[in-house]
Amino acid sequence: MFRVLFLMLVLLAGLIAGPYLSGKQGYVLIETSNYNIEMSITMLVVFFVIAMAIIYGIELIITRFCRLSSNTYSWFSRRKRAKAQRQTLEGLMRMNEGDYSKAEKLIGKNAKHSDEPVLNFIKAAEAAQQRGDEFNANRYLMEATEIAGSDSLIVELARTRILLQQGKLPAARSSVDSLLVMTSRNKEVLKLAVEIYLKSKAYLALDKILDQVENSGLYSAEEFTALQRQVEDGLLDEKMHEEGVDGLLAWWNDQPRKRRNDLFVKIGLIQRLIDCNDHETAYELTLEALKKVEEQSPENKLLCAQIARLQPEDNSKLIKLMEKRANKASESAQCCVNRALGYLYVRNNDFIHASEAFKQVIAHRTQLEPTDVNMAAYVFEQVGENTLAQQVREEGLKEAMAVSSLKTESDKIEENPTALLESK
């Protein structure tokens, strides 16, 4: 608008001033090698206005054309984004329904035109992996990496999950190690690390991140305790199998005081020392543990089970401690304490005291273990109580047959739910 107004003002000024200047001034001469052009001032003004009008007109046409092209491109772009958004939502619905093939096509088809192309490629990769297509899953991940970069946390998380689903534990382990370097406090990274380390039995690596896992709030107190126990058992087995007794004890001596005072770990160490036939070291640790273990704690039963396996050269100190504990034990702890004490007496060939201990054991029918009946009968026979031994064996046999009968009946009911009605 301003340009048109400018041209009109110039033209008007030329038309008004031209007649006054035409008789008072000379003419304009434009000379070239072949031509000579002569014109008046007025004609020069008119020529200038026409030239400017042509230039402005060409500019206007070019601007309109470019604007039209831009609008057309924007329209197609909006259309593609809307289509990609619609297909993404439909693909996510199909994925929840379990139709992974259709979900992959919908999510991955126009992924580049969606609002979050990286997320689309990740979801497409997950869908491809769910239907077992590792090639396409890796291809989608590569496209996501090209857009997001190699340091993108969300892409690396998706890659690690898919590697785990593909069963490529070494690659998944390497990937999760990199994620922990990138961010060691992210809950998803920690959760994935726990799963991968457990499956690959990398207990030492898992042990190093237990504090972060505990502080992350991923697990309840009971769940974290179970995880910690699993890791500690794994570490003990790893050291025992790889380095034997010496390596196991060296590892134990290098542990922090908190772990060395943990009765569960100490009892686990005792168990593995007995497995390695190092009864003397296990005996010393058992004496330490027995002084600290509480009667009603779960560790008390675990420790009694290991005491029953102990075969030291001299168990007199342990017998005295166990006798004191048996005299003060509650009704619920009588069975496990007397069982351990009975085995200690048997190994000393003290069958009279062993007989008294096993009488206490068989008095608690609900807490009996499979070997208790045979051992009790053997001990009773050694002290001449053959009638009692026979009675114990018969009762044990009846109970075993009753359990077997119940199991058979249960199997029949599972196979034929109307069996009870038919019997009536």
Tab-separated table of C-alpha atoms in Angstrom:
chain	number	residue	atom	x	y	z
A	1	MET	CA	0.000	0.000	0.000
A	2	PHE	CA	2.799	2.387	0.842
A	3	ARG	CA	4.548	1.593	-2.411
A	4	VAL	CA	1.417	2.355	-4.507
A	5	LEU	CA	0.957	5.627	-2.646
A	6	PHE	CA	4.607	6.495	-3.264
A	7	LEU	CA	4.260	5.870	-7.004
A	8	MET	CA	1.092	7.977	-7.226
A	9	LEU	CA	2.766	10.881	-5.406
A	10	VAL	CA	5.811	10.712	-7.685
A	11	LEU	CA	3.589	10.592	-10.771
A	12	LEU	CA	1.455	13.507	-9.541
A	13	ALA	CA	4.523	15.559	-8.742
A	14	GLY	CA	5.887	14.867	-12.222
A	15	LEU	CA	2.655	15.856	-13.959
A	16	ILE	CA	2.366	19.094	-12.009
A	17	ALA	CA	5.994	20.138	-12.117
A	18	GLY	CA	6.654	18.890	-15.647
A	19	PRO	CA	4.995	21.699	-17.606
A	20	TYR	CA	6.772	24.350	-15.532
A	21	LEU	CA	10.132	22.703	-15.900
A	22	SER	CA	9.826	21.674	-19.538
A	23	GLY	CA	10.295	25.227	-20.883
A	24	LYS	CA	13.045	26.180	-18.444
A	25	GLN	CA	15.325	23.179	-18.496
A	26	GLY	CA	17.064	21.138	-21.177
A	27	TYR	CA	16.447	17.585	-22.101
A	28	VAL	CA	17.801	14.254	-20.986
A	29	LEU	CA	20.184	12.411	-23.309
A	30	ILE	CA	20.978	8.714	-22.903
A	31	GLU	CA	23.728	7.736	-25.325
A	32	THR	CA	24.946	4.196	-26.056
A	33	SER	CA	27.299	2.860	-28.732
A	34	ASN	CA	24.422	2.333	-31.180
A	35	TYR	CA	21.565	4.443	-29.903
A	36	ASN	CA	20.868	7.942	-28.632
A	37	ILE	CA	17.765	8.387	-26.524
A	38	GLU	CA	16.438	11.871	-25.894
A	39	MET	CA	13.529	12.700	-23.591
A	40	SER	CA	12.160	15.503	-21.510
A	41	ILE	CA	12.219	15.674	-17.731
A	42	THR	CA	8.526	14.836	-17.632
A	43	MET	CA	9.008	11.716	-19.723
A	44	LEU	CA	11.897	10.684	-17.507
A	45	VAL	CA	9.655	10.924	-14.447
A	46	VAL	CA	6.920	8.934	-16.174
A	47	PHE	CA	9.461	6.318	-17.301
A	48	PHE	CA	10.832	6.058	-13.767
A	49	VAL	CA	7.347	5.591	-12.305
A	50	ILE	CA	6.492	2.891	-14.856
A	51	ALA	CA	9.775	1.060	-14.179
A	52	MET	CA	9.190	1.164	-10.455
A	53	ALA	CA	5.626	-0.090	-10.942
A	54	ILE	CA	6.884	-3.047	-12.991
A	55	ILE	CA	9.512	-3.921	-10.374
A	56	TYR	CA	6.975	-3.712	-7.543
A	57	GLY	CA	4.543	-5.825	-9.548
A	58	ILE	CA	7.108	-8.571	-10.132
A	59	GLU	CA	8.004	-8.511	-6.449
A	60	LEU	CA	4.340	-8.812	-5.510
A	61	ILE	CA	3.846	-11.800	-7.795
A	62	ILE	CA	6.919	-13.571	-6.429
A	63	THR	CA	5.859	-12.857	-2.817
A	64	ARG	CA	2.343	-14.167	-3.444
A	65	PHE	CA	3.728	-17.292	-5.074
A	66	CYS	CA	6.090	-17.984	-2.182
A	67	ARG	CA	3.349	-17.354	0.344
A	68	LEU	CA	1.051	-19.698	-1.525
A	69	SER	CA	3.769	-22.389	-1.533
A	70	SER	CA	4.344	-21.877	2.187
A	71	ASN	CA	0.630	-22.128	2.955
A	72	THR	CA	0.354	-25.243	0.828
A	73	TYR	CA	3.315	-26.843	2.609
A	74	SER	CA	1.886	-25.909	6.016
A	75	TRP	CA	-1.470	-27.413	5.072
A	76	PHE	CA	0.102	-30.704	4.031
A	77	SER	CA	2.305	-30.676	7.145
A	78	ARG	CA	-0.683	-30.114	9.455
A	79	ARG	CA	-2.558	-32.854	7.660
A	80	LYS	CA	0.340	-35.293	8.130
A	81	ARG	CA	0.664	-34.406	11.823
A	82	ALA	CA	-3.045	-34.888	12.417
A	83	LYS	CA	-2.946	-38.216	10.600
A	84	ALA	CA	0.130	-39.320	12.561
A	85	GLN	CA	-1.540	-38.339	15.840
A	86	ARG	CA	-4.660	-40.279	14.944
A	87	GLN	CA	-2.679	-43.355	13.912
A	88	THR	CA	-0.548	-43.168	17.045
A	89	LEU	CA	-3.593	-43.222	19.325
A	90	GLU	CA	-5.127	-46.083	17.373
A	91	GLY	CA	-1.821	-47.954	17.450
A	92	LEU	CA	-1.548	-47.602	21.226
A	93	MET	CA	-5.072	-49.000	21.579
A	94	ARG	CA	-4.175	-51.950	19.363
A	95	MET	CA	-1.028	-52.503	21.415
A	96	ASN	CA	-3.075	-52.704	24.624
A	97	GLU	CA	-5.355	-55.192	22.884
A	98	GLY	CA	-2.373	-57.363	21.981
A	99	ASP	CA	-2.500	-56.758	18.219
A	100	TYR	CA	1.206	-55.934	17.962
A	101	SER	CA	1.483	-56.323	14.198
A	102	LYS	CA	-1.199	-53.706	13.500
A	103	ALA	CA	0.100	-51.494	16.320
A	104	GLU	CA	3.590	-51.481	14.821
A	105	LYS	CA	2.290	-50.416	11.403
A	106	LEU	CA	0.099	-47.645	12.805
A	107	ILE	CA	2.672	-46.221	15.213
A	108	GLY	CA	5.715	-46.502	12.962
A	109	LYS	CA	4.158	-45.520	9.595
A	110	ASN	CA	4.089	-41.741	10.108
A	111	ALA	CA	6.329	-41.573	13.157
A	112	LYS	CA	8.453	-38.736	11.751
A	113	HIS	CA	5.383	-36.507	11.444
A	114	SER	CA	4.090	-37.109	14.980
A	115	ASP	CA	4.482	-34.648	17.856
A	116	GLU	CA	7.029	-36.933	19.580
A	117	PRO	CA	8.694	-39.035	16.878
A	118	VAL	CA	11.167	-40.575	19.342
A	119	LEU	CA	8.346	-42.019	21.450
A	120	ASN	CA	6.643	-43.347	18.327
A	121	PHE	CA	9.760	-45.175	17.200
A	122	ILE	CA	10.257	-46.609	20.691
A	123	LYS	CA	6.680	-47.883	20.870
A	124	ALA	CA	6.987	-49.307	17.362
A	125	ALA	CA	10.176	-51.094	18.436
A	126	GLU	CA	8.410	-52.530	21.487
A	127	ALA	CA	5.508	-53.720	19.333
A	128	ALA	CA	7.905	-55.343	16.844
A	129	GLN	CA	9.743	-57.077	19.677
A	130	GLN	CA	6.492	-58.363	21.160
A	131	ARG	CA	5.770	-60.197	17.922
A	132	GLY	CA	9.342	-61.518	17.738
A	133	ASP	CA	10.653	-59.292	14.938
A	134	GLU	CA	14.098	-58.359	16.250
A	135	PHE	CA	15.231	-56.824	12.934
A	136	ASN	CA	12.464	-54.218	12.831
A	137	ALA	CA	12.782	-53.595	16.571
A	138	ASN	CA	16.456	-52.718	16.119
A	139	ARG	CA	15.676	-50.613	13.041
A	140	TYR	CA	13.138	-48.509	14.917
A	141	LEU	CA	15.618	-48.019	17.752
A	142	MET	CA	18.256	-46.841	15.291
A	143	GLU	CA	15.829	-44.275	13.858
A	144	ALA	CA	14.969	-43.097	17.372
A	145	THR	CA	18.680	-42.747	18.129
A	146	GLU	CA	19.232	-40.657	14.978
A	147	ILE	CA	16.578	-38.196	16.135
A	148	ALA	CA	17.272	-38.131	19.875
A	149	GLY	CA	21.023	-38.713	19.873
A	150	SER	CA	23.064	-41.467	21.512
A	151	ASP	CA	22.846	-39.921	24.989
A	152	SER	CA	19.058	-39.968	25.205
A	153	LEU	CA	17.970	-41.697	28.416
A	154	ILE	CA	14.570	-42.783	27.117
A	155	VAL	CA	16.055	-44.406	24.001
A	156	GLU	CA	18.728	-46.242	25.962
A	157	LEU	CA	16.133	-47.472	28.451
A	158	ALA	CA	14.024	-48.834	25.610
A	159	ARG	CA	17.073	-50.434	23.995
A	160	THR	CA	18.026	-52.140	27.267
A	161	ARG	CA	14.494	-53.473	27.827
A	162	ILE	CA	14.370	-54.890	24.323
A	163	LEU	CA	17.798	-56.496	24.683
A	164	LEU	CA	16.528	-58.124	27.881
A	165	GLN	CA	13.401	-59.380	26.102
A	166	GLN	CA	15.586	-60.770	23.327
A	167	GLY	CA	17.543	-62.748	25.924
A	168	LYS	CA	20.808	-60.976	25.134
A	169	LEU	CA	21.947	-60.719	28.743
A	170	PRO	CA	25.586	-59.682	28.093
A	171	ALA	CA	24.462	-56.826	25.831
A	172	ALA	CA	21.717	-55.835	28.267
A	173	ARG	CA	24.235	-55.906	31.124
A	174	SER	CA	26.605	-53.617	29.193
A	175	SER	CA	23.737	-51.277	28.339
A	176	VAL	CA	22.481	-51.008	31.906
A	177	ASP	CA	26.029	-50.382	33.133
A	178	SER	CA	26.141	-47.375	30.797
A	179	LEU	CA	22.763	-46.200	32.055
A	180	LEU	CA	23.986	-46.322	35.650
A	181	VAL	CA	26.945	-44.153	34.667
A	182	MET	CA	24.542	-41.748	32.956
A	183	THR	CA	22.153	-41.598	35.923
A	184	SER	CA	22.465	-43.797	39.006
A	185	ARG	CA	19.353	-42.533	40.818
A	186	ASN	CA	16.699	-42.914	38.153
A	187	LYS	CA	14.064	-45.371	39.411
A	188	GLU	CA	13.480	-47.031	36.036
A	189	VAL	CA	17.208	-47.510	35.531
A	190	LEU	CA	17.599	-49.036	39.001
A	191	LYS	CA	14.611	-51.315	38.528
A	192	LEU	CA	15.966	-52.508	35.195
A	193	ALA	CA	19.435	-52.967	36.679
A	194	VAL	CA	18.066	-55.159	39.484
A	195	GLU	CA	16.219	-57.366	36.993
A	196	ILE	CA	19.209	-57.741	34.658
A	197	TYR	CA	21.746	-58.335	37.433
A	198	LEU	CA	19.546	-60.983	39.032
A	199	LYS	CA	19.027	-62.818	35.743
A	200	SER	CA	22.734	-62.693	34.901
A	201	LYS	CA	23.643	-63.566	38.530
A	202	ALA	CA	25.841	-60.473	38.772
A	203	TYR	CA	25.460	-60.306	42.542
A	204	LEU	CA	28.604	-58.257	43.120
A	205	ALA	CA	27.408	-55.535	40.743
A	206	LEU	CA	23.953	-55.616	42.331
A	207	ASP	CA	25.461	-55.392	45.800
A	208	LYS	CA	27.148	-52.114	44.832
A	209	ILE	CA	23.812	-50.421	44.011
A	210	LEU	CA	21.750	-51.800	46.908
A	211	ASP	CA	21.994	-48.504	48.806
A	212	GLN	CA	20.606	-46.558	45.824
A	213	VAL	CA	17.853	-49.147	45.393
A	214	GLU	CA	16.895	-48.850	49.062
A	215	ASN	CA	16.815	-45.033	48.937
A	216	SER	CA	14.820	-44.992	45.686
A	217	GLY	CA	11.654	-46.340	47.341
A	218	LEU	CA	11.141	-48.904	44.575
A	219	TYR	CA	10.497	-51.694	47.062
A	220	SER	CA	8.737	-52.002	50.368
A	221	ALA	CA	10.792	-52.872	53.437
A	222	GLU	CA	9.885	-56.572	53.153
A	223	GLU	CA	10.589	-56.691	49.417
A	224	PHE	CA	13.953	-54.975	49.822
A	225	THR	CA	14.937	-57.330	52.639
A	226	ALA	CA	14.094	-60.302	50.413
A	227	LEU	CA	16.178	-58.800	47.608
A	228	GLN	CA	19.080	-58.152	49.964
A	229	ARG	CA	18.932	-61.727	51.248
A	230	GLN	CA	18.940	-63.047	47.690
A	231	VAL	CA	22.007	-60.938	46.841
A	232	GLU	CA	23.863	-62.039	49.974
A	233	ASP	CA	23.114	-65.693	49.302
A	234	GLY	CA	24.313	-65.209	45.733
A	235	LEU	CA	27.555	-63.607	46.894
A	236	LEU	CA	28.222	-66.454	49.336
A	237	ASP	CA	27.590	-69.100	46.668
A	238	GLU	CA	29.727	-67.228	44.154
A	239	LYS	CA	32.699	-67.019	46.501
A	240	MET	CA	32.309	-70.619	47.649
A	241	HIS	CA	32.165	-72.041	44.112
A	242	GLU	CA	34.923	-69.858	42.673
A	243	GLU	CA	37.416	-69.526	45.529
A	244	GLY	CA	36.528	-72.228	48.059
A	245	VAL	CA	36.802	-71.882	51.832
A	246	ASP	CA	39.802	-69.544	51.781
A	247	GLY	CA	38.164	-67.144	49.364
A	248	LEU	CA	34.901	-67.302	51.287
A	249	LEU	CA	36.574	-66.423	54.586
A	250	ALA	CA	38.707	-63.702	52.965
A	251	TRP	CA	35.561	-62.150	51.504
A	252	TRP	CA	33.856	-62.348	54.912
A	253	ASN	CA	36.742	-60.586	56.644
A	254	ASP	CA	36.617	-57.761	54.088
A	255	GLN	CA	32.906	-57.072	54.649
A	256	PRO	CA	31.735	-53.995	56.583
A	257	ARG	CA	30.764	-54.405	60.227
A	258	LYS	CA	27.056	-54.053	59.431
A	259	ARG	CA	27.118	-57.160	57.263
A	260	ARG	CA	29.367	-59.113	59.606
A	261	ASN	CA	26.845	-58.506	62.394
A	262	ASP	CA	23.931	-59.609	60.202
A	263	LEU	CA	22.860	-62.981	61.587
A	264	PHE	CA	21.253	-64.071	58.321
A	265	VAL	CA	24.539	-63.640	56.425
A	266	LYS	CA	26.527	-65.262	59.224
A	267	ILE	CA	24.223	-68.299	59.237
A	268	GLY	CA	24.540	-68.471	55.452
A	269	LEU	CA	28.312	-68.479	55.852
A	270	ILE	CA	28.048	-71.264	58.447
A	271	GLN	CA	25.929	-73.330	56.066
A	272	ARG	CA	28.475	-73.012	53.249
A	273	LEU	CA	31.409	-73.764	55.537
A	274	ILE	CA	29.680	-76.984	56.544
A	275	ASP	CA	29.084	-77.749	52.861
A	276	CYS	CA	32.838	-77.289	52.340
A	277	ASN	CA	33.520	-79.620	55.313
A	278	ASP	CA	35.101	-76.856	57.420
A	279	HIS	CA	33.208	-77.773	60.599
A	280	GLU	CA	35.659	-76.171	63.019
A	281	THR	CA	35.367	-72.638	61.587
A	282	ALA	CA	31.624	-73.118	61.277
A	283	TYR	CA	31.549	-74.193	64.932
A	284	GLU	CA	33.274	-71.001	66.121
A	285	LEU	CA	30.903	-68.827	64.113
A	286	THR	CA	27.937	-70.820	65.433
A	287	LEU	CA	28.939	-70.094	69.035
A	288	GLU	CA	29.086	-66.378	68.213
A	289	ALA	CA	25.728	-66.424	66.440
A	290	LEU	CA	23.981	-68.451	69.136
A	291	LYS	CA	24.791	-65.818	71.759
A	292	LYS	CA	23.121	-63.092	69.677
A	293	VAL	CA	20.169	-64.803	68.031
A	294	GLU	CA	16.750	-64.219	69.573
A	295	GLU	CA	14.464	-67.131	70.280
A	296	GLN	CA	11.469	-65.867	68.295
A	297	SER	CA	13.452	-64.599	65.320
A	298	PRO	CA	13.419	-66.460	61.953
A	299	GLU	CA	17.203	-66.784	62.229
A	300	ASN	CA	16.829	-69.028	65.294
A	301	LYS	CA	15.258	-71.814	63.255
A	302	LEU	CA	17.850	-71.394	60.490
A	303	LEU	CA	20.687	-71.597	62.997
A	304	CYS	CA	19.233	-74.704	64.663
A	305	ALA	CA	19.046	-76.383	61.263
A	306	GLN	CA	22.789	-75.787	60.760
A	307	ILE	CA	23.639	-76.914	64.298
A	308	ALA	CA	21.993	-80.237	63.465
A	309	ARG	CA	24.530	-80.624	60.619
A	310	LEU	CA	27.623	-79.626	62.609
A	311	GLN	CA	30.297	-82.263	63.268
A	312	PRO	CA	33.138	-80.557	65.204
A	313	GLU	CA	35.689	-82.533	67.152
A	314	ASP	CA	34.503	-81.067	70.453
A	315	ASN	CA	30.948	-79.741	70.724
A	316	SER	CA	30.734	-79.483	74.502
A	317	LYS	CA	30.453	-75.678	74.590
A	318	LEU	CA	27.685	-75.747	72.045
A	319	ILE	CA	25.791	-78.464	73.937
A	320	LYS	CA	25.879	-76.408	77.145
A	321	LEU	CA	24.525	-73.356	75.332
A	322	MET	CA	21.799	-75.392	73.649
A	323	GLU	CA	20.793	-77.061	76.938
A	324	LYS	CA	20.328	-73.646	78.552
A	325	ARG	CA	18.310	-72.495	75.543
A	326	ALA	CA	16.167	-75.666	75.626
A	327	ASN	CA	15.336	-75.142	79.311
A	328	LYS	CA	14.173	-71.578	78.648
A	329	ALA	CA	12.653	-72.086	75.177
A	330	SER	CA	9.014	-71.271	74.556
A	331	GLU	CA	6.539	-73.852	73.284
A	332	SER	CA	6.969	-72.757	69.648
A	333	ALA	CA	10.792	-72.980	69.801
A	334	GLN	CA	11.018	-76.297	71.692
A	335	CYS	CA	10.924	-78.470	68.580
A	336	CYS	CA	13.778	-76.877	66.590
A	337	VAL	CA	16.017	-76.421	69.658
A	338	ASN	CA	15.575	-80.020	70.863
A	339	ARG	CA	16.071	-81.344	67.332
A	340	ALA	CA	19.470	-79.622	67.093
A	341	LEU	CA	20.378	-80.735	70.622
A	342	GLY	CA	19.339	-84.312	69.827
A	343	TYR	CA	21.647	-84.474	66.809
A	344	LEU	CA	24.538	-83.136	68.917
A	345	TYR	CA	23.933	-85.882	71.493
A	346	VAL	CA	23.784	-88.551	68.781
A	347	ARG	CA	27.157	-87.479	67.385
A	348	ASN	CA	28.573	-87.867	70.920
A	349	ASN	CA	26.884	-91.298	71.182
A	350	ASP	CA	24.908	-89.955	74.137
A	351	PHE	CA	21.679	-91.721	73.178
A	352	ILE	CA	20.060	-91.355	76.611
A	353	HIS	CA	20.025	-87.571	76.412
A	354	ALA	CA	19.273	-87.763	72.683
A	355	SER	CA	16.212	-89.878	73.497
A	356	GLU	CA	14.869	-87.211	75.860
A	357	ALA	CA	15.466	-84.531	73.240
A	358	PHE	CA	13.681	-86.415	70.456
A	359	LYS	CA	10.718	-87.142	72.730
A	360	GLN	CA	10.289	-83.372	72.898
A	361	VAL	CA	10.605	-83.191	69.107
A	362	ILE	CA	7.939	-85.776	68.256
A	363	ALA	CA	5.591	-84.164	70.787
A	364	HIS	CA	5.221	-81.276	68.328
A	365	ARG	CA	3.603	-83.096	65.406
A	366	THR	CA	2.927	-79.974	63.377
A	367	GLN	CA	6.615	-78.999	63.332
A	368	LEU	CA	8.115	-82.368	62.408
A	369	GLU	CA	10.501	-82.658	59.477
A	370	PRO	CA	10.759	-85.721	57.181
A	371	THR	CA	13.913	-87.052	58.890
A	372	ASP	CA	12.688	-86.628	62.462
A	373	VAL	CA	10.676	-89.858	62.589
A	374	ASN	CA	13.515	-92.088	61.378
A	375	MET	CA	16.101	-90.450	63.624
A	376	ALA	CA	13.813	-90.583	66.665
A	377	ALA	CA	13.061	-94.276	66.052
A	378	TYR	CA	16.782	-95.021	65.673
A	379	VAL	CA	17.603	-93.240	68.941
A	380	PHE	CA	14.796	-95.036	70.825
A	381	GLU	CA	16.086	-98.380	69.581
A	382	GLN	CA	19.592	-97.543	70.832
A	383	VAL	CA	18.280	-97.064	74.381
A	384	GLY	CA	16.106	-100.187	74.227
A	385	GLU	CA	12.742	-98.474	73.795
A	386	ASN	CA	11.765	-100.671	70.860
A	387	THR	CA	8.028	-100.375	71.476
A	388	LEU	CA	8.209	-96.602	71.324
A	389	ALA	CA	10.385	-96.802	68.206
A	390	GLN	CA	7.842	-99.054	66.494
A	391	GLN	CA	4.992	-96.774	67.524
A	392	VAL	CA	6.808	-93.725	66.128
A	393	ARG	CA	7.418	-95.501	62.819
A	394	GLU	CA	3.793	-96.637	62.534
A	395	GLU	CA	2.451	-93.165	63.268
A	396	GLY	CA	4.879	-91.679	60.785
A	397	LEU	CA	3.765	-94.199	58.173
A	398	LYS	CA	0.083	-93.444	58.821
A	399	GLU	CA	0.670	-89.740	58.474
A	400	ALA	CA	2.619	-90.259	55.244
A	401	MET	CA	-0.172	-92.423	53.831
A	402	ALA	CA	-2.801	-89.878	54.887
A	403	VAL	CA	-0.901	-87.096	53.161
A	404	SER	CA	-0.512	-89.268	50.052
A	405	SER	CA	-4.243	-90.088	50.086
A	406	LEU	CA	-5.192	-86.441	50.421
A	407	LYS	CA	-2.893	-85.544	47.554
A	408	THR	CA	-4.394	-88.257	45.336
A	409	GLU	CA	-7.931	-87.133	46.191
A	410	SER	CA	-6.982	-83.542	45.454
A	411	ASP	CA	-5.612	-84.564	42.057
A	412	LYS	CA	-8.847	-86.389	41.262
A	413	ILE	CA	-10.939	-83.382	42.194
A	414	GLU	CA	-8.814	-81.172	39.950
A	415	GLU	CA	-9.292	-83.591	37.061
A	416	ASN	CA	-13.026	-84.113	37.764
A	417	PRO	CA	-14.662	-81.334	39.842
A	418	THR	CA	-17.868	-83.418	40.263
A	419	ALA	CA	-16.043	-86.386	41.826
A	420	LEU	CA	-17.257	-85.597	45.369
A	421	LEU	CA	-20.884	-85.289	44.208
A	422	GLU	CA	-20.656	-88.570	42.321
A	423	SER	CA	-19.258	-90.380	45.389
A	424	LYS	CA	-22.266	-89.208	47.385
